[in-house]
Amino acid sequence: QVQLVESGGGLVQPGGSLRLSCKASGSIFSLNKMGWYRQVPGKERELVAAITSGGSTNYADSVKGRFTISRDNAKNTVSLQMNSLKPEDTAVYYCNARARRAGGTFDWDYWGQGTQVTVSS
């Protein structure tokens, strides 16, 4: 019903940068919060960064100062600028949206398909 499509993942050397983008589409009434999660094999998915419709942001301690999340409400997109990347940033990154469909009653979590980020020399 609500689709999230990520782009921008890939292979980058330590210290490099990548920019992830996610676009939400479908019949959307509101996107209350959008964010990025990441997951590595054998570990739980963890929050990387999130941003509310009002622009408030939240970052994991491990990425604070290196990553910046932003959103374009008019385009229903959220981006994650990742600088000074480290090997431990390697993971599958998932776009997440807490959204309410047009005509819906409750907010619902929606997830993208994931995009691989590999930081290696």
Coordinates of N, CA and C in Angstrom, one line a residue:
Q1 N 0.8 -1.2 0.0 CA 0.0 0.0 0.0 C 0.9 1.3 0.0
V2 N 1.8 1.3 0.9 CA 2.9 2.3 0.9 C 4.2 1.6 0.6
Q3 N 4.8 2.1 -0.5 CA 6.1 1.5 -0.9 C 7.2 2.5 -0.6
L4 N 8.3 1.9 -0.1 CA 9.6 2.6 0.1 C 10.7 2.0 -0.7
V5 N 11.3 2.8 -1.5 CA 12.4 2.4 -2.4 C 13.6 3.1 -2.1
E6 N 14.7 2.3 -1.7 CA 16.0 2.9 -1.4 C 16.9 2.9 -2.6
S7 N 17.9 3.8 -2.5 CA 18.9 3.8 -3.5 C 20.2 4.4 -2.9
G8 N 21.3 4.2 -3.6 CA 22.5 4.8 -3.1 C 23.5 3.9 -2.4
G9 N 23.2 2.7 -2.2 CA 24.1 1.8 -1.5 C 25.2 1.4 -2.5
G10 N 26.3 0.8 -1.9 CA 27.4 0.3 -2.7 C 28.6 0.1 -1.9
L11 N 29.7 0.0 -2.6 CA 31.0 -0.3 -1.9 C 31.8 1.0 -1.9
V12 N 32.3 1.3 -0.7 CA 33.1 2.5 -0.5 C 34.3 2.2 0.4
Q13 N 35.4 2.9 0.3 CA 36.5 2.7 1.1 C 36.4 3.4 2.5
P14 N 37.0 2.9 3.5 CA 37.0 3.6 4.8 C 37.3 5.1 4.6
G15 N 36.6 5.9 5.3 CA 36.8 7.3 5.2 C 36.0 8.0 4.1
G16 N 35.4 7.2 3.2 CA 34.6 7.7 2.1 C 33.2 8.1 2.5
S17 N 32.4 8.4 1.5 CA 31.0 8.9 1.8 C 30.1 8.2 0.8
L18 N 28.8 8.1 1.3 CA 27.7 7.6 0.5 C 26.5 8.4 0.9
R19 N 25.6 8.5 0.0 CA 24.3 9.1 0.3 C 23.2 8.2 -0.1
L20 N 22.4 7.8 0.9 CA 21.3 6.9 0.7 C 20.0 7.8 0.5
S21 N 19.1 7.4 -0.4 CA 17.9 8.0 -0.6 C 16.7 7.0 -0.5
C22 N 15.6 7.5 -0.1 CA 14.4 6.7 0.0 C 13.2 7.5 -0.4
K23 N 12.4 7.0 -1.2 CA 11.2 7.7 -1.7 C 10.0 6.8 -1.3
A24 N 9.0 7.5 -0.7 CA 7.8 6.8 -0.3 C 6.7 7.1 -1.4
S25 N 6.0 6.1 -1.7 CA 4.9 6.3 -2.7 C 3.7 5.5 -2.3
G26 N 2.6 5.9 -2.9 CA 1.3 5.3 -2.6 C 0.3 6.3 -2.1
S27 N -0.8 5.8 -1.6 CA -1.8 6.7 -1.1 C -1.4 7.0 0.4
I28 N -0.8 8.1 0.6 CA -0.2 8.5 1.9 C -0.9 9.7 2.4
F29 N -1.4 9.6 3.6 CA -2.0 10.8 4.3 C -0.9 11.6 5.1
S30 N 0.0 10.9 5.7 CA 1.0 11.5 6.5 C 2.2 10.6 6.7
L31 N 3.4 11.2 6.8 CA 4.6 10.5 7.1 C 5.1 11.1 8.4
N32 N 4.7 10.6 9.5 CA 5.0 11.2 10.8 C 6.5 11.1 11.1
K33 N 7.1 9.9 10.8 CA 8.5 9.7 11.1 C 9.1 8.9 10.0
M34 N 10.3 9.2 9.6 CA 11.1 8.5 8.6 C 12.4 8.2 9.2
G35 N 13.0 7.1 8.8 CA 14.3 6.8 9.4 C 15.0 5.7 8.6
W36 N 16.2 5.5 9.1 CA 17.1 4.4 8.5 C 17.5 3.5 9.6
Y37 N 17.4 2.2 9.3 CA 17.9 1.1 10.2 C 18.9 0.3 9.5
R38 N 19.7 -0.4 10.2 CA 20.7 -1.2 9.5 C 20.8 -2.6 10.3
Q39 N 21.2 -3.6 9.6 CA 21.2 -4.9 10.1 C 22.4 -5.7 9.5
V40 N 23.1 -6.4 10.3 CA 24.2 -7.3 9.9 C 23.7 -8.7 10.3
P41 N 24.3 -9.7 9.6 CA 23.9 -11.1 9.9 C 24.1 -11.5 11.4
G42 N 23.1 -12.1 12.0 CA 23.2 -12.5 13.4 C 22.9 -11.4 14.4
K43 N 22.6 -10.2 14.0 CA 22.3 -9.2 14.9 C 20.9 -8.6 14.6
E44 N 20.4 -7.9 15.6 CA 19.1 -7.3 15.5 C 19.3 -6.0 14.7
R45 N 18.2 -5.7 14.0 CA 18.1 -4.4 13.3 C 18.2 -3.3 14.3
E46 N 19.0 -2.3 14.0 CA 19.2 -1.2 14.9 C 18.9 0.2 14.2
L47 N 18.4 1.1 14.9 CA 18.1 2.4 14.4 C 19.4 3.2 14.2
V48 N 19.5 3.8 13.0 CA 20.7 4.6 12.7 C 20.3 6.0 12.9
A49 N 19.2 6.5 12.3 CA 18.8 7.9 12.3 C 17.3 7.9 12.0
A50 N 16.7 8.9 12.6 CA 15.3 9.2 12.3 C 15.0 10.6 12.3
I51 N 13.9 11.0 11.6 CA 13.5 12.4 11.5 C 12.0 12.5 11.5
T52 N 11.5 13.4 12.3 CA 10.0 13.6 12.3 C 9.6 14.5 11.3
S53 N 8.3 14.6 11.1 CA 7.7 15.5 10.1 C 8.1 17.0 10.5
G54 N 8.3 17.2 11.8 CA 8.7 18.6 12.2 C 10.1 18.9 12.1
G55 N 10.9 17.9 11.7 CA 12.4 18.1 11.5 C 13.3 17.7 12.7
S56 N 12.7 17.2 13.7 CA 13.5 16.7 14.9 C 14.2 15.4 14.5
T57 N 15.5 15.3 14.8 CA 16.3 14.2 14.5 C 16.8 13.4 15.6
N58 N 17.2 12.2 15.4 CA 17.7 11.3 16.4 C 18.7 10.4 15.7
Y59 N 19.9 10.2 16.3 CA 21.0 9.4 15.8 C 21.5 8.4 16.8
A60 N 21.9 7.3 16.3 CA 22.6 6.4 17.1 C 24.0 7.0 17.5
D61 N 24.4 6.7 18.7 CA 25.7 7.3 19.1 C 26.9 6.9 18.2
S62 N 26.8 5.8 17.6 CA 27.9 5.3 16.7 C 28.0 6.1 15.5
V63 N 27.0 6.8 15.1 CA 27.0 7.6 13.8 C 26.9 9.1 14.0
K64 N 26.6 9.5 15.2 CA 26.4 10.9 15.4 C 27.7 11.7 15.1
G65 N 27.5 12.8 14.3 CA 28.7 13.6 13.9 C 29.2 13.1 12.5
R66 N 28.8 12.0 12.1 CA 29.3 11.5 10.8 C 28.1 11.4 9.8
F67 N 26.9 11.0 10.3 CA 25.8 10.9 9.4 C 24.8 12.0 9.6
T68 N 24.1 12.4 8.5 CA 23.1 13.4 8.6 C 21.8 13.0 7.9
I69 N 20.7 13.0 8.6 CA 19.5 12.6 8.0 C 18.7 13.9 7.6
S70 N 18.0 13.8 6.5 CA 17.2 14.9 6.1 C 15.9 14.4 5.3
R71 N 15.0 15.2 5.1 CA 13.8 14.8 4.4 C 13.2 16.0 3.6
D72 N 12.5 15.6 2.5 CA 11.8 16.6 1.7 C 10.4 16.2 1.8
N73 N 9.6 16.9 2.5 CA 8.2 16.6 2.7 C 7.4 16.6 1.5
A74 N 7.7 17.6 0.6 CA 7.0 17.7 -0.6 C 7.2 16.5 -1.6
K75 N 8.3 15.9 -1.5 CA 8.7 14.8 -2.4 C 8.5 13.4 -1.7
N76 N 8.2 13.4 -0.4 CA 8.1 12.2 0.4 C 9.4 11.4 0.3
T77 N 10.5 12.1 0.5 CA 11.8 11.4 0.5 C 12.6 11.7 1.8
V78 N 13.4 10.7 2.1 CA 14.3 10.9 3.2 C 15.7 10.4 2.7
S79 N 16.7 11.2 3.1 CA 18.1 10.9 2.7 C 19.0 10.7 3.9
L80 N 20.0 10.0 3.8 CA 21.0 9.8 4.8 C 22.4 10.0 4.2
Q81 N 23.0 11.1 4.5 CA 24.4 11.4 4.1 C 25.3 10.8 5.1
M82 N 26.2 9.9 4.6 CA 27.1 9.1 5.4 C 28.5 9.5 5.1
N83 N 29.2 10.1 6.0 CA 30.6 10.6 5.8 C 31.5 9.8 6.8
S84 N 32.8 9.9 6.5 CA 33.8 9.2 7.3 C 33.4 7.8 7.7
L85 N 33.0 7.0 6.6 CA 32.5 5.7 6.8 C 33.6 4.8 7.4
K86 N 33.2 3.8 8.2 CA 34.0 2.9 8.8 C 33.6 1.5 8.5
P87 N 34.5 0.5 8.5 CA 34.1 -0.9 8.2 C 32.9 -1.4 9.0
E88 N 32.8 -0.9 10.3 CA 31.7 -1.4 11.1 C 30.4 -0.8 10.7
D89 N 30.4 0.1 9.7 CA 29.1 0.6 9.2 C 28.6 -0.3 8.1
T90 N 29.3 -1.3 7.8 CA 28.9 -2.3 6.8 C 27.6 -3.0 7.3
A91 N 26.6 -2.9 6.5 CA 25.3 -3.5 6.8 C 24.3 -3.3 5.7
V92 N 23.2 -4.0 5.8 CA 22.0 -3.7 4.9 C 21.3 -2.6 5.6
Y93 N 21.0 -1.5 4.9 CA 20.3 -0.4 5.4 C 18.9 -0.4 4.9
Y94 N 18.0 -0.2 5.8 CA 16.6 -0.2 5.5 C 15.9 1.1 5.8
C95 N 15.2 1.6 4.8 CA 14.3 2.8 5.0 C 13.1 2.4 5.8
N96 N 12.7 3.2 6.7 CA 11.5 3.0 7.5 C 10.6 4.2 7.5
A97 N 9.3 4.0 7.5 CA 8.4 5.1 7.6 C 7.3 4.8 8.5
R98 N 6.9 5.6 9.4 CA 5.7 5.5 10.2 C 4.7 6.4 9.6
A99 N 3.8 5.8 8.9 CA 2.9 6.5 8.0 C 1.4 6.1 8.2
R100 N 0.6 7.0 7.8 CA -0.9 6.7 7.8 C -1.3 6.9 6.4
R101 N -2.0 5.8 5.9 CA -2.5 5.8 4.5 C -3.7 6.8 4.5
A102 N -3.9 7.3 3.3 CA -5.1 8.1 3.0 C -6.4 7.2 3.3
G103 N -7.2 7.7 4.2 CA -8.4 6.9 4.6 C -8.2 5.9 5.7
G104 N -6.9 5.9 6.2 CA -6.6 5.0 7.3 C -6.9 5.6 8.6
T105 N -6.9 4.7 9.6 CA -7.2 5.1 11.0 C -5.9 5.2 11.9
F106 N -5.0 4.3 11.6 CA -3.8 4.1 12.5 C -2.5 4.3 11.6
D107 N -1.5 4.7 12.3 CA -0.2 4.7 11.7 C 0.3 3.3 11.6
W108 N 1.2 3.1 10.7 CA 1.7 1.7 10.4 C 3.2 1.9 10.0
D109 N 4.0 0.9 10.3 CA 5.4 0.9 9.9 C 5.5 0.2 8.6
Y110 N 6.2 0.9 7.7 CA 6.5 0.4 6.4 C 8.1 0.4 6.2
W111 N 8.5 -0.6 5.4 CA 9.9 -0.9 5.2 C 10.3 -1.0 3.8
G112 N 11.5 -0.5 3.5 CA 12.0 -0.7 2.1 C 12.6 -2.0 2.0
Q113 N 13.1 -2.3 0.8 CA 13.7 -3.7 0.6 C 15.1 -3.8 1.1
G114 N 15.8 -2.7 1.4 CA 17.1 -2.7 1.9 C 18.1 -2.5 0.8
T115 N 19.2 -1.8 1.2 CA 20.3 -1.6 0.3 C 21.6 -1.9 1.0
Q116 N 22.5 -2.6 0.3 CA 23.8 -3.0 0.9 C 24.8 -1.9 0.9
V117 N 25.4 -1.6 2.1 CA 26.5 -0.7 2.2 C 27.7 -1.5 2.7
T118 N 28.7 -1.5 1.9 CA 30.0 -2.2 2.3 C 31.1 -1.2 2.3
V119 N 31.8 -1.2 3.5 CA 32.9 -0.3 3.7 C 34.1 -1.1 3.8
S120 N 35.0 -1.1 2.8 CA 36.1 -2.0 2.8 C 37.2 -1.4 1.8
S121 N 38.4 -1.7 2.2 CA 39.5 -1.2 1.3 C 39.9 -2.3 0.3

